[in-house]
Amino acid sequence: MDIVAAWTGLLDSTADDLLTEVSVNESGQVSPSIYETARLVSTARWLDGHQERLLYLLEQQRQDGSWGGPDGYALVPTLSVVEAFLVELSTGNRLRDRIHISLARGISWLRRKPGSIPDTIAAELIVPWLVEEINQHLDHRLNTPSQFNRIAPHRLREAARKGSTLPAKLWHSLEVLGADAALVPVRPVNGTVGGSAAATAAWLSGREGAGPDARSAIRHLDALQQRGGGPVPGVSPISVFERAWVVSALADGSIAIPTGLVESLHGALGEHGASAGAGLPTDSDDTAGVLYALAKAGRPASPASLWEYESTDHFQCFPGERTPSTSTNAHIMDALLLDTTEPPARRRAALTRIAAWLCGQQTPEGCWWDKWHASPYYATVCCALALHRTGGRRSAVGAAIRWVLDNQRPDGSWGRWTGTVEETAYAVQTLLATARTPTSPVVAEAAARGCAFLVRADRAEPANPPLWHDKDLYTPAAVVSAARLAALRMFARHPEAAAHRHRFPPCPRPRRAGTAVGRATR
């Protein structure tokens, strides 16, 4: 059998496996969170897996004394661990000596300038709150970074004490209210408060075992820690987000989408759209993702709920957001392009406004950045493909292609900090899905080298570093697996693939996503 045809068959079969897997997984596959795990160490010592969480945090400390990702992505998780270890030192834990040494290194790192701080979820509340909590234990206080308002968490706590209604988007970060989290009139959904272990534990404080909602929350936290062997993910469940993104990546007419998966996506749409999962508020990004996935699966739904997120020149993710999202607006373009139910004039007007706004967000180098992801390769593939599908804005798309070509690494990969499977998959898709026909030799060669990296990477089983924004960085493993499969399937079906068959060596069946996830969560 021709090697390209063999690879095509293997990739299609693996895509079938992945679709089946996400259709039965009610939680989603998410890497463990240093931030959330440390919050449970601090506030939920009663929960099983406490010692395992401590060991995990000790093992995750970086050589410079910090925890978390590169650059400013270390600040929030490092603050979380330092505060948790300060609390733990008062308990006489048998790991006390190791914790003490680790803590000293973490505090030393915090006293140095952490650099620019990314716009991760609720950083404007979490950072001043944790700095204040830590300073209660220290003789020499830490300084709150100048970009943050130290009063913001206090104002929220005061509002909670007065019985004021807090925006639903804050439920995911309810822990910043401390003991006042119990005053917020929110009930767990399937055991979770705001899709966050930290928020759920904060809400539970003082009511362990008190009533069915509390018991449901305890069961939820216990199930989370059992799945991870102690550590917990940053956001869970994310089944709607995971299913929508996987279907969007893989549905191309050649693979049957499980009926139950399609039905679950239809069921996720409510009056105000869809959320990423149970306990999380609805938003335009997940709404658009679900609509696009359903349209690609051949079961379109009305996008009427999207219009409530429309603003003057772009769409908001949710009311009152601080930072607009480029990828969200690209996803909304995708959803509207495939819609046949809304008035054409209204859709065209919205598409024109979004396209102009996206072009205004493009950097001079040709890429895009986004508030939901640390890497420009994610935002760039979303924006470049959405603009390409409209049939215009060739200059913006061309600039994106040139930027991708200019930033390929010698081993064929792409990545912000180092070459990764996820970012390479996005770069390959950007090149192949937007290229003119026939494809230029430069584009075809770059895509072939990228796919060769993806093949080698699968065999070497590398880790996929966390790149997605929550309170700290996380990896949605099935979404990354789908991106990789989509890039390889796209290339295997491309007219240029035959000329590069030497880059597809005979190999065993590519691993299923669940295998990688099992390793990531231990």
Short mmCIF file of C-alpha atoms in Angstrom, two decimals:
data_model
loop_
_atom_site.label_atom_id
_atom_site.label_comp_id
_atom_site.label_asym_id
_atom_site.label_seq_id
_atom_site.Cartn_x
_atom_site.Cartn_y
_atom_site.Cartn_z
CA MET A 1 0.00 0.00 0.00
CA ASP A 2 1.20 3.57 -0.73
CA ILE A 3 2.64 5.02 2.46
CA VAL A 4 0.57 8.22 2.25
CA ALA A 5 -2.62 6.17 1.87
CA ALA A 6 -1.55 4.02 4.81
CA TRP A 7 -0.99 7.08 6.96
CA THR A 8 -4.36 8.50 5.88
CA GLY A 9 -6.10 5.34 7.03
CA LEU A 10 -4.26 5.29 10.35
CA LEU A 11 -5.03 8.94 11.02
CA ASP A 12 -8.71 8.51 10.19
CA SER A 13 -8.92 5.54 12.51
CA THR A 14 -7.21 7.48 15.30
CA ALA A 15 -9.61 10.38 14.74
CA ASP A 16 -12.52 7.95 15.13
CA ASP A 17 -11.03 6.77 18.42
CA LEU A 18 -10.63 10.33 19.69
CA LEU A 19 -14.20 11.28 18.79
CA THR A 20 -15.51 8.21 20.59
CA GLU A 21 -13.36 8.99 23.59
CA VAL A 22 -14.55 12.57 24.04
CA SER A 23 -18.18 11.54 23.48
CA VAL A 24 -18.13 9.43 26.65
CA ASN A 25 -15.85 11.59 28.81
CA GLU A 26 -18.09 13.86 30.87
CA SER A 27 -15.25 15.88 32.44
CA GLY A 28 -12.74 16.54 29.70
CA GLN A 29 -9.02 15.84 29.68
CA VAL A 30 -7.11 18.63 31.41
CA SER A 31 -3.57 18.78 32.77
CA PRO A 32 -3.09 19.34 36.52
CA SER A 33 -2.98 22.92 37.79
CA ILE A 34 -0.28 24.09 40.18
CA TYR A 35 -2.44 27.02 41.25
CA GLU A 36 -5.59 25.01 42.00
CA THR A 37 -3.70 22.14 43.62
CA ALA A 38 -1.99 24.60 45.98
CA ARG A 39 -5.36 26.15 46.86
CA LEU A 40 -6.59 22.73 48.03
CA VAL A 41 -3.41 22.27 50.08
CA SER A 42 -4.21 25.57 51.79
CA THR A 43 -7.98 25.28 52.28
CA ALA A 44 -8.95 21.59 51.99
CA ARG A 45 -6.46 19.57 54.06
CA TRP A 46 -9.37 17.26 54.93
CA LEU A 47 -9.62 16.06 51.32
CA ASP A 48 -7.96 12.75 50.44
CA GLY A 49 -4.73 13.09 48.46
CA HIS A 50 -3.28 15.92 50.55
CA GLN A 51 0.18 14.37 50.84
CA GLU A 52 0.22 13.57 47.12
CA ARG A 53 -0.62 17.20 46.35
CA LEU A 54 2.29 18.38 48.50
CA LEU A 55 4.69 16.02 46.74
CA TYR A 56 3.43 17.14 43.35
CA LEU A 57 4.03 20.80 44.23
CA LEU A 58 7.51 20.07 45.56
CA GLU A 59 8.38 18.22 42.35
CA GLN A 60 7.07 20.99 40.10
CA GLN A 61 9.32 23.76 41.44
CA ARG A 62 11.60 25.20 38.78
CA GLN A 63 15.35 25.69 39.17
CA ASP A 64 14.93 29.43 39.73
CA GLY A 65 12.58 28.80 42.67
CA SER A 66 9.32 29.58 40.88
CA TRP A 67 6.39 27.44 39.77
CA GLY A 68 4.49 27.57 36.49
CA GLY A 69 5.31 28.69 32.98
CA PRO A 70 8.01 30.90 31.51
CA ASP A 71 8.12 34.67 31.82
CA GLY A 72 5.33 36.25 33.88
CA TYR A 73 3.25 33.06 33.82
CA ALA A 74 5.07 31.95 36.98
CA LEU A 75 3.74 34.69 39.28
CA VAL A 76 0.22 33.43 40.02
CA PRO A 77 1.12 29.76 40.61
CA THR A 78 4.18 30.72 42.67
CA LEU A 79 2.10 32.97 44.92
CA SER A 80 -0.41 30.14 45.32
CA VAL A 81 2.21 27.57 46.33
CA VAL A 82 4.09 29.94 48.66
CA GLU A 83 0.88 30.80 50.53
CA ALA A 84 -0.06 27.11 50.77
CA PHE A 85 3.38 26.11 52.05
CA LEU A 86 3.31 28.89 54.66
CA VAL A 87 0.03 27.46 55.95
CA GLU A 88 1.37 23.90 55.80
CA LEU A 89 4.46 24.71 57.88
CA SER A 90 2.25 25.25 60.91
CA THR A 91 0.90 21.68 60.77
CA GLY A 92 4.01 19.63 61.57
CA ASN A 93 3.91 17.70 58.29
CA ARG A 94 6.62 15.07 57.84
CA LEU A 95 7.67 16.92 54.68
CA ARG A 96 8.34 20.02 56.74
CA ASP A 97 12.08 20.23 55.95
CA ARG A 98 11.56 19.92 52.20
CA ILE A 99 8.70 22.41 52.31
CA HIS A 100 10.82 24.89 54.27
CA ILE A 101 13.67 24.76 51.72
CA SER A 102 11.26 24.99 48.78
CA LEU A 103 9.41 27.88 50.41
CA ALA A 104 12.58 29.89 50.95
CA ARG A 105 13.45 29.54 47.27
CA GLY A 106 9.93 30.55 46.25
CA ILE A 107 9.91 33.66 48.44
CA SER A 108 13.36 34.62 47.12
CA TRP A 109 11.98 34.43 43.56
CA LEU A 110 8.97 36.55 44.48
CA ARG A 111 11.21 39.27 45.91
CA ARG A 112 12.80 39.64 42.51
CA LYS A 113 10.88 41.31 39.71
CA PRO A 114 8.73 38.66 37.96
CA GLY A 115 8.59 40.62 34.69
CA SER A 116 5.47 41.47 32.73
CA ILE A 117 2.40 39.64 34.00
CA PRO A 118 0.05 38.08 31.41
CA ASP A 119 -3.70 38.61 31.34
CA THR A 120 -4.66 35.25 32.83
CA ILE A 121 -8.08 34.74 34.39
CA ALA A 122 -8.73 36.91 37.46
CA ALA A 123 -5.03 37.83 37.84
CA GLU A 124 -6.12 41.34 38.84
CA LEU A 125 -7.87 39.82 41.89
CA ILE A 126 -5.70 36.79 42.65
CA VAL A 127 -2.34 38.58 42.78
CA PRO A 128 -3.20 41.30 45.35
CA TRP A 129 -5.24 38.81 47.40
CA LEU A 130 -2.44 36.24 47.65
CA VAL A 131 0.23 38.88 48.30
CA GLU A 132 -1.85 40.08 51.26
CA GLU A 133 -2.35 36.53 52.53
CA ILE A 134 1.38 35.81 52.29
CA ASN A 135 2.34 39.05 54.03
CA GLN A 136 0.44 37.95 57.13
CA HIS A 137 3.19 35.34 57.62
CA LEU A 138 6.26 37.43 56.73
CA ASP A 139 8.29 40.01 58.63
CA HIS A 140 9.50 41.58 55.38
CA ARG A 141 6.42 42.11 53.23
CA LEU A 142 6.14 41.45 49.52
CA ASN A 143 5.13 44.34 47.29
CA THR A 144 2.02 44.09 45.16
CA PRO A 145 3.01 44.65 41.50
CA SER A 146 2.13 48.19 40.49
CA GLN A 147 -0.29 47.12 37.74
CA PHE A 148 -2.69 45.65 40.31
CA ASN A 149 -5.15 47.43 42.60
CA ARG A 150 -4.72 46.13 46.16
CA ILE A 151 -8.25 47.27 47.03
CA ALA A 152 -10.06 45.20 44.36
CA PRO A 153 -10.46 41.97 46.39
CA HIS A 154 -11.61 43.99 49.42
CA ARG A 155 -14.34 45.63 47.35
CA LEU A 156 -15.60 42.24 46.20
CA ARG A 157 -15.66 40.91 49.75
CA GLU A 158 -17.58 43.96 50.91
CA ALA A 159 -20.10 43.45 48.10
CA ALA A 160 -20.53 39.81 49.13
CA ARG A 161 -21.14 40.82 52.76
CA LYS A 162 -23.82 43.27 51.63
CA GLY A 163 -25.58 40.57 49.65
CA SER A 164 -24.86 42.19 46.29
CA THR A 165 -25.15 40.06 43.18
CA LEU A 166 -21.74 39.22 41.75
CA PRO A 167 -21.25 38.61 38.01
CA ALA A 168 -21.35 34.93 37.08
CA LYS A 169 -17.87 35.20 35.53
CA LEU A 170 -16.47 35.69 39.08
CA TRP A 171 -17.74 32.34 40.36
CA HIS A 172 -14.73 30.60 38.80
CA SER A 173 -12.47 32.66 41.11
CA LEU A 174 -14.64 32.67 44.21
CA GLU A 175 -11.66 31.78 46.42
CA VAL A 176 -10.45 35.40 46.35
CA LEU A 177 -13.33 36.19 48.74
CA GLY A 178 -11.83 33.98 51.45
CA ALA A 179 -14.36 33.12 54.16
CA ASP A 180 -16.87 35.46 52.48
CA ALA A 181 -17.17 33.03 49.56
CA ALA A 182 -19.83 31.21 51.58
CA LEU A 183 -22.01 34.34 51.43
CA VAL A 184 -22.32 34.32 47.63
CA PRO A 185 -25.72 32.95 46.54
CA VAL A 186 -24.40 30.35 44.12
CA ARG A 187 -25.14 26.65 44.18
CA PRO A 188 -22.89 23.90 42.83
CA VAL A 189 -23.80 22.47 39.44
CA ASN A 190 -23.09 18.73 39.46
CA GLY A 191 -20.91 19.41 42.48
CA THR A 192 -18.77 22.18 41.04
CA VAL A 193 -18.78 25.89 41.77
CA GLY A 194 -17.59 27.79 38.73
CA GLY A 195 -15.79 24.79 37.26
CA SER A 196 -12.95 25.35 39.73
CA ALA A 197 -11.66 23.15 42.55
CA ALA A 198 -10.38 26.25 44.38
CA ALA A 199 -13.73 28.04 44.10
CA THR A 200 -15.60 24.92 45.17
CA ALA A 201 -13.37 24.42 48.22
CA ALA A 202 -13.78 28.10 49.18
CA TRP A 203 -17.57 27.84 48.91
CA LEU A 204 -17.45 24.67 51.04
CA SER A 205 -15.45 26.29 53.84
CA GLY A 206 -17.40 25.90 57.07
CA ARG A 207 -20.17 23.74 55.57
CA GLU A 208 -18.49 20.35 55.04
CA GLY A 209 -21.25 17.77 55.11
CA ALA A 210 -23.96 20.39 55.63
CA GLY A 211 -26.72 19.60 53.16
CA PRO A 212 -26.95 17.86 49.79
CA ASP A 213 -25.16 20.66 47.87
CA ALA A 214 -22.14 20.45 50.19
CA ARG A 215 -22.05 16.67 49.96
CA SER A 216 -22.23 16.91 46.17
CA ALA A 217 -19.33 19.37 46.17
CA ILE A 218 -17.24 17.08 48.38
CA ARG A 219 -17.89 14.12 46.06
CA HIS A 220 -16.89 16.27 43.10
CA LEU A 221 -13.60 17.34 44.69
CA ASP A 222 -12.83 13.78 45.72
CA ALA A 223 -13.46 12.52 42.18
CA LEU A 224 -11.20 15.25 40.77
CA GLN A 225 -8.30 14.38 43.07
CA GLN A 226 -8.75 10.65 42.49
CA ARG A 227 -8.50 11.09 38.71
CA GLY A 228 -5.27 13.04 39.10
CA GLY A 229 -3.79 11.01 41.94
CA GLY A 230 -3.98 14.03 44.27
CA PRO A 231 -3.38 17.06 42.00
CA VAL A 232 -6.44 18.65 40.39
CA PRO A 233 -7.05 20.46 37.07
CA GLY A 234 -7.57 24.18 36.72
CA VAL A 235 -10.97 23.97 35.08
CA SER A 236 -13.30 20.99 35.12
CA PRO A 237 -15.55 19.95 33.56
CA ILE A 238 -14.82 21.33 30.09
CA SER A 239 -16.65 18.65 28.13
CA VAL A 240 -18.58 21.11 25.92
CA PHE A 241 -15.46 23.07 24.95
CA GLU A 242 -13.50 19.86 24.37
CA ARG A 243 -16.19 18.24 22.22
CA ALA A 244 -16.81 21.36 20.14
CA TRP A 245 -13.13 21.95 19.41
CA VAL A 246 -12.42 18.29 18.61
CA VAL A 247 -15.40 18.00 16.26
CA SER A 248 -14.50 21.32 14.59
CA ALA A 249 -10.98 20.07 13.94
CA LEU A 250 -11.88 16.61 12.64
CA ALA A 251 -15.31 16.84 10.95
CA ASP A 252 -14.58 16.98 7.22
CA GLY A 253 -17.18 14.61 5.80
CA SER A 254 -14.89 11.56 5.78
CA ILE A 255 -15.47 10.60 9.42
CA ALA A 256 -18.77 9.74 11.08
CA ILE A 257 -19.40 11.92 14.13
CA PRO A 258 -21.02 9.86 16.93
CA THR A 259 -24.72 10.68 17.22
CA GLY A 260 -24.49 11.06 20.98
CA LEU A 261 -21.71 13.59 20.58
CA VAL A 262 -23.80 15.71 18.22
CA GLU A 263 -26.81 15.48 20.52
CA SER A 264 -24.74 16.58 23.51
CA LEU A 265 -23.60 19.68 21.62
CA HIS A 266 -27.19 20.51 20.69
CA GLY A 267 -28.17 20.06 24.31
CA ALA A 268 -25.42 22.45 25.44
CA LEU A 269 -27.09 25.38 23.66
CA GLY A 270 -29.46 27.36 25.85
CA GLU A 271 -31.16 30.73 25.69
CA HIS A 272 -27.84 32.58 26.06
CA GLY A 273 -25.68 30.10 24.18
CA ALA A 274 -23.25 27.53 25.56
CA SER A 275 -20.64 27.35 28.29
CA ALA A 276 -17.41 25.35 28.37
CA GLY A 277 -18.93 22.95 30.88
CA ALA A 278 -21.22 22.55 33.87
CA GLY A 279 -20.91 25.32 36.44
CA LEU A 280 -19.36 27.83 34.04
CA PRO A 281 -21.28 30.82 32.61
CA THR A 282 -22.26 30.99 28.97
CA ASP A 283 -19.98 32.92 26.62
CA SER A 284 -19.78 33.71 22.93
CA ASP A 285 -16.60 31.68 22.33
CA ASP A 286 -18.06 28.34 23.39
CA THR A 287 -21.36 29.26 21.75
CA ALA A 288 -19.65 29.91 18.43
CA GLY A 289 -17.51 26.79 18.82
CA VAL A 290 -20.58 24.63 19.37
CA LEU A 291 -22.43 26.21 16.43
CA TYR A 292 -19.46 25.73 14.09
CA ALA A 293 -19.00 22.11 15.19
CA LEU A 294 -22.67 21.33 14.66
CA ALA A 295 -22.65 22.90 11.21
CA LYS A 296 -19.56 20.90 10.21
CA ALA A 297 -21.20 17.74 11.58
CA GLY A 298 -24.25 18.35 9.38
CA ARG A 299 -26.64 19.32 12.21
CA PRO A 300 -26.68 23.15 12.21
CA ALA A 301 -28.39 25.16 14.96
CA SER A 302 -29.60 28.75 15.10
CA PRO A 303 -26.95 31.35 16.06
CA ALA A 304 -29.60 33.71 17.48
CA SER A 305 -27.98 33.69 20.94
CA LEU A 306 -24.74 35.09 19.51
CA TRP A 307 -26.25 38.50 18.85
CA GLU A 308 -26.51 39.39 22.55
CA TYR A 309 -22.68 39.48 22.64
CA GLU A 310 -22.41 41.94 19.74
CA SER A 311 -20.77 45.32 20.39
CA THR A 312 -19.94 48.20 18.06
CA ASP A 313 -17.10 46.67 16.05
CA HIS A 314 -16.58 43.17 17.50
CA PHE A 315 -18.23 40.58 19.75
CA GLN A 316 -17.59 40.32 23.49
CA CYS A 317 -16.95 36.96 25.14
CA PHE A 318 -19.26 37.97 27.99
CA PRO A 319 -20.73 41.20 29.37
CA GLY A 320 -18.23 43.51 31.03
CA GLU A 321 -15.08 41.81 29.82
CA ARG A 322 -11.81 43.71 30.24
CA THR A 323 -10.00 42.36 27.17
CA PRO A 324 -11.58 41.35 23.84
CA SER A 325 -10.61 38.05 22.23
CA THR A 326 -9.34 37.69 18.68
CA SER A 327 -9.90 33.93 18.55
CA THR A 328 -13.47 34.32 19.81
CA ASN A 329 -14.29 36.76 17.02
CA ALA A 330 -12.69 34.42 14.51
CA HIS A 331 -14.86 31.57 15.79
CA ILE A 332 -17.94 33.76 15.49
CA MET A 333 -17.00 34.49 11.88
CA ASP A 334 -16.73 30.75 11.25
CA ALA A 335 -20.15 30.12 12.80
CA LEU A 336 -21.86 32.91 10.86
CA LEU A 337 -20.26 31.86 7.58
CA LEU A 338 -21.90 28.43 7.83
CA ASP A 339 -25.27 29.71 9.06
CA THR A 340 -28.31 29.67 6.77
CA THR A 341 -30.98 30.81 9.24
CA GLU A 342 -30.15 34.44 10.01
CA PRO A 343 -30.93 37.27 7.53
CA PRO A 344 -28.03 37.41 5.02
CA ALA A 345 -27.68 41.20 5.31
CA ARG A 346 -27.24 41.01 9.07
CA ARG A 347 -24.67 38.23 8.80
CA ARG A 348 -22.71 40.06 6.08
CA ALA A 349 -22.65 43.27 8.11
CA ALA A 350 -21.36 41.42 11.17
CA LEU A 351 -18.75 39.55 9.16
CA THR A 352 -17.50 42.78 7.61
CA ARG A 353 -17.18 44.48 11.01
CA ILE A 354 -15.40 41.53 12.61
CA ALA A 355 -13.00 41.16 9.67
CA ALA A 356 -12.05 44.84 9.88
CA TRP A 357 -11.58 44.57 13.65
CA LEU A 358 -9.41 41.46 13.33
CA CYS A 359 -7.21 43.12 10.72
CA GLY A 360 -6.76 46.01 13.12
CA GLN A 361 -5.56 43.57 15.81
CA GLN A 362 -2.92 41.94 13.60
CA THR A 363 0.64 42.76 14.62
CA PRO A 364 3.07 44.41 12.17
CA GLU A 365 4.88 41.06 12.00
CA GLY A 366 1.72 39.34 10.73
CA CYS A 367 0.53 37.31 13.72
CA TRP A 368 -2.28 37.67 16.25
CA TRP A 369 -2.32 37.28 20.05
CA ASP A 370 -5.27 36.26 22.21
CA LYS A 371 -6.35 36.34 25.82
CA TRP A 372 -7.20 32.62 25.93
CA HIS A 373 -3.80 31.31 24.85
CA ALA A 374 -0.12 32.01 25.50
CA SER A 375 0.97 31.30 21.94
CA PRO A 376 0.38 33.50 18.90
CA TYR A 377 0.13 30.37 16.74
CA TYR A 378 -3.31 29.59 18.16
CA ALA A 379 -4.73 33.05 17.57
CA THR A 380 -3.08 33.22 14.15
CA VAL A 381 -4.56 29.97 12.87
CA CYS A 382 -8.02 31.03 14.11
CA CYS A 383 -7.87 34.51 12.56
CA ALA A 384 -6.08 33.61 9.31
CA LEU A 385 -8.46 30.75 8.53
CA ALA A 386 -11.58 32.79 9.37
CA LEU A 387 -10.44 35.68 7.16
CA HIS A 388 -9.47 33.27 4.38
CA ARG A 389 -12.92 31.65 4.48
CA THR A 390 -14.59 35.01 3.87
CA GLY A 391 -12.81 35.18 0.53
CA GLY A 392 -11.12 38.51 1.19
CA ARG A 393 -8.44 40.17 3.29
CA ARG A 394 -5.69 38.45 1.30
CA SER A 395 -3.06 40.91 2.52
CA ALA A 396 -3.73 40.00 6.16
CA VAL A 397 -3.72 36.28 5.38
CA GLY A 398 -0.57 36.64 3.31
CA ALA A 399 1.17 38.44 6.16
CA ALA A 400 0.23 35.59 8.49
CA ILE A 401 1.67 33.01 6.09
CA ARG A 402 4.93 34.94 5.82
CA TRP A 403 5.14 35.20 9.61
CA VAL A 404 4.66 31.43 9.98
CA LEU A 405 7.30 30.71 7.33
CA ASP A 406 9.77 33.11 8.93
CA ASN A 407 9.48 31.46 12.36
CA GLN A 408 9.91 27.77 11.61
CA ARG A 409 12.62 26.14 13.72
CA PRO A 410 15.49 24.09 12.27
CA ASP A 411 13.84 20.81 13.35
CA GLY A 412 10.66 21.71 11.43
CA SER A 413 8.63 22.72 14.49
CA TRP A 414 7.11 25.99 15.62
CA GLY A 415 6.67 27.40 19.11
CA ARG A 416 6.84 30.53 21.23
CA TRP A 417 9.40 29.19 23.72
CA THR A 418 10.32 25.84 22.20
CA GLY A 419 8.95 23.69 19.41
CA THR A 420 5.71 21.97 20.45
CA VAL A 421 3.22 19.58 18.92
CA GLU A 422 0.32 21.96 19.45
CA GLU A 423 1.91 25.07 17.96
CA THR A 424 3.39 23.11 15.04
CA ALA A 425 -0.06 21.72 14.26
CA TYR A 426 -1.51 25.24 14.17
CA ALA A 427 1.31 26.49 11.94
CA VAL A 428 0.86 23.62 9.47
CA GLN A 429 -2.89 24.26 9.32
CA THR A 430 -2.29 27.97 8.73
CA LEU A 431 -0.06 27.18 5.78
CA LEU A 432 -2.14 24.46 4.16
CA ALA A 433 -5.66 25.80 4.76
CA THR A 434 -4.91 29.29 3.43
CA ALA A 435 -2.44 28.53 0.63
CA ARG A 436 -3.26 29.30 -2.96
CA THR A 437 -3.59 26.49 -5.49
CA PRO A 438 -1.16 25.25 -6.62
CA THR A 439 0.74 25.51 -3.35
CA SER A 440 4.08 27.26 -3.59
CA PRO A 441 7.12 24.97 -3.12
CA VAL A 442 8.21 27.03 -0.08
CA VAL A 443 4.87 26.55 1.67
CA ALA A 444 4.69 22.86 0.77
CA GLU A 445 8.22 22.21 2.02
CA ALA A 446 7.61 24.04 5.30
CA ALA A 447 4.37 22.13 5.89
CA ALA A 448 6.09 18.84 5.07
CA ARG A 449 8.90 19.54 7.55
CA GLY A 450 6.31 20.48 10.17
CA CYS A 451 4.40 17.25 9.62
CA ALA A 452 7.63 15.27 9.82
CA PHE A 453 8.16 16.83 13.26
CA LEU A 454 4.62 15.83 14.26
CA VAL A 455 5.28 12.24 13.18
CA ARG A 456 8.60 12.10 15.06
CA ALA A 457 7.05 13.78 18.08
CA ASP A 458 4.34 11.15 18.31
CA ARG A 459 6.91 8.38 18.31
CA ALA A 460 9.05 10.17 20.91
CA GLU A 461 6.00 10.85 23.12
CA PRO A 462 6.93 14.39 24.19
CA ALA A 463 5.02 16.36 26.77
CA ASN A 464 2.69 19.06 25.50
CA PRO A 465 3.50 22.09 27.65
CA PRO A 466 0.56 24.04 29.06
CA LEU A 467 -0.30 26.97 26.79
CA TRP A 468 -3.99 27.72 27.45
CA HIS A 469 -5.04 30.50 29.81
CA ASP A 470 -6.93 29.79 32.98
CA LYS A 471 -5.71 31.12 36.33
CA ASP A 472 -2.46 29.45 35.32
CA LEU A 473 -1.60 27.64 32.08
CA TYR A 474 -3.17 24.29 31.21
CA THR A 475 -3.32 21.72 28.42
CA PRO A 476 -6.66 20.44 27.08
CA ALA A 477 -5.13 17.17 25.89
CA ALA A 478 -7.88 16.00 23.54
CA VAL A 479 -8.00 19.40 21.84
CA VAL A 480 -4.24 19.27 21.25
CA SER A 481 -4.50 15.71 19.93
CA ALA A 482 -7.24 16.82 17.54
CA ALA A 483 -5.13 19.73 16.29
CA ARG A 484 -2.24 17.38 15.56
CA LEU A 485 -4.49 14.87 13.79
CA ALA A 486 -6.13 17.65 11.77
CA ALA A 487 -2.76 18.93 10.55
CA LEU A 488 -1.50 15.47 9.57
CA ARG A 489 -4.78 14.53 7.89
CA MET A 490 -4.78 17.82 6.00
CA PHE A 491 -1.28 17.19 4.69
CA ALA A 492 -1.91 13.51 3.87
CA ARG A 493 -4.80 14.59 1.63
CA HIS A 494 -2.91 17.49 0.09
CA PRO A 495 -1.77 17.21 -3.56
CA GLU A 496 1.82 17.86 -2.43
CA ALA A 497 1.83 14.91 -0.01
CA ALA A 498 2.93 12.36 -2.60
CA ALA A 499 6.07 14.36 -3.31
CA HIS A 500 7.00 14.19 0.37
CA ARG A 501 6.10 10.56 1.10
CA HIS A 502 9.63 10.02 2.42
CA ARG A 503 8.64 12.12 5.43
CA PHE A 504 5.98 9.57 6.44
CA PRO A 505 7.99 6.50 7.50
CA PRO A 506 6.18 3.27 8.34
CA CYS A 507 5.19 3.47 11.97
CA PRO A 508 2.84 1.85 14.47
CA ARG A 509 -0.63 3.15 14.98
CA PRO A 510 -0.44 6.68 16.51
CA ARG A 511 -1.31 6.63 20.17
CA ARG A 512 -4.75 7.59 21.38
CA ALA A 513 -5.19 10.84 23.24
CA GLY A 514 -6.15 9.12 26.48
CA THR A 515 -2.74 7.47 26.83
CA ALA A 516 -0.99 10.82 26.88
CA VAL A 517 -3.55 12.27 29.24
CA GLY A 518 -3.05 9.46 31.72
CA ARG A 519 0.60 10.38 31.99
CA ALA A 520 -0.08 14.11 32.20
CA THR A 521 -2.45 13.79 35.13
CA ARG A 522 -0.26 11.59 37.32
#
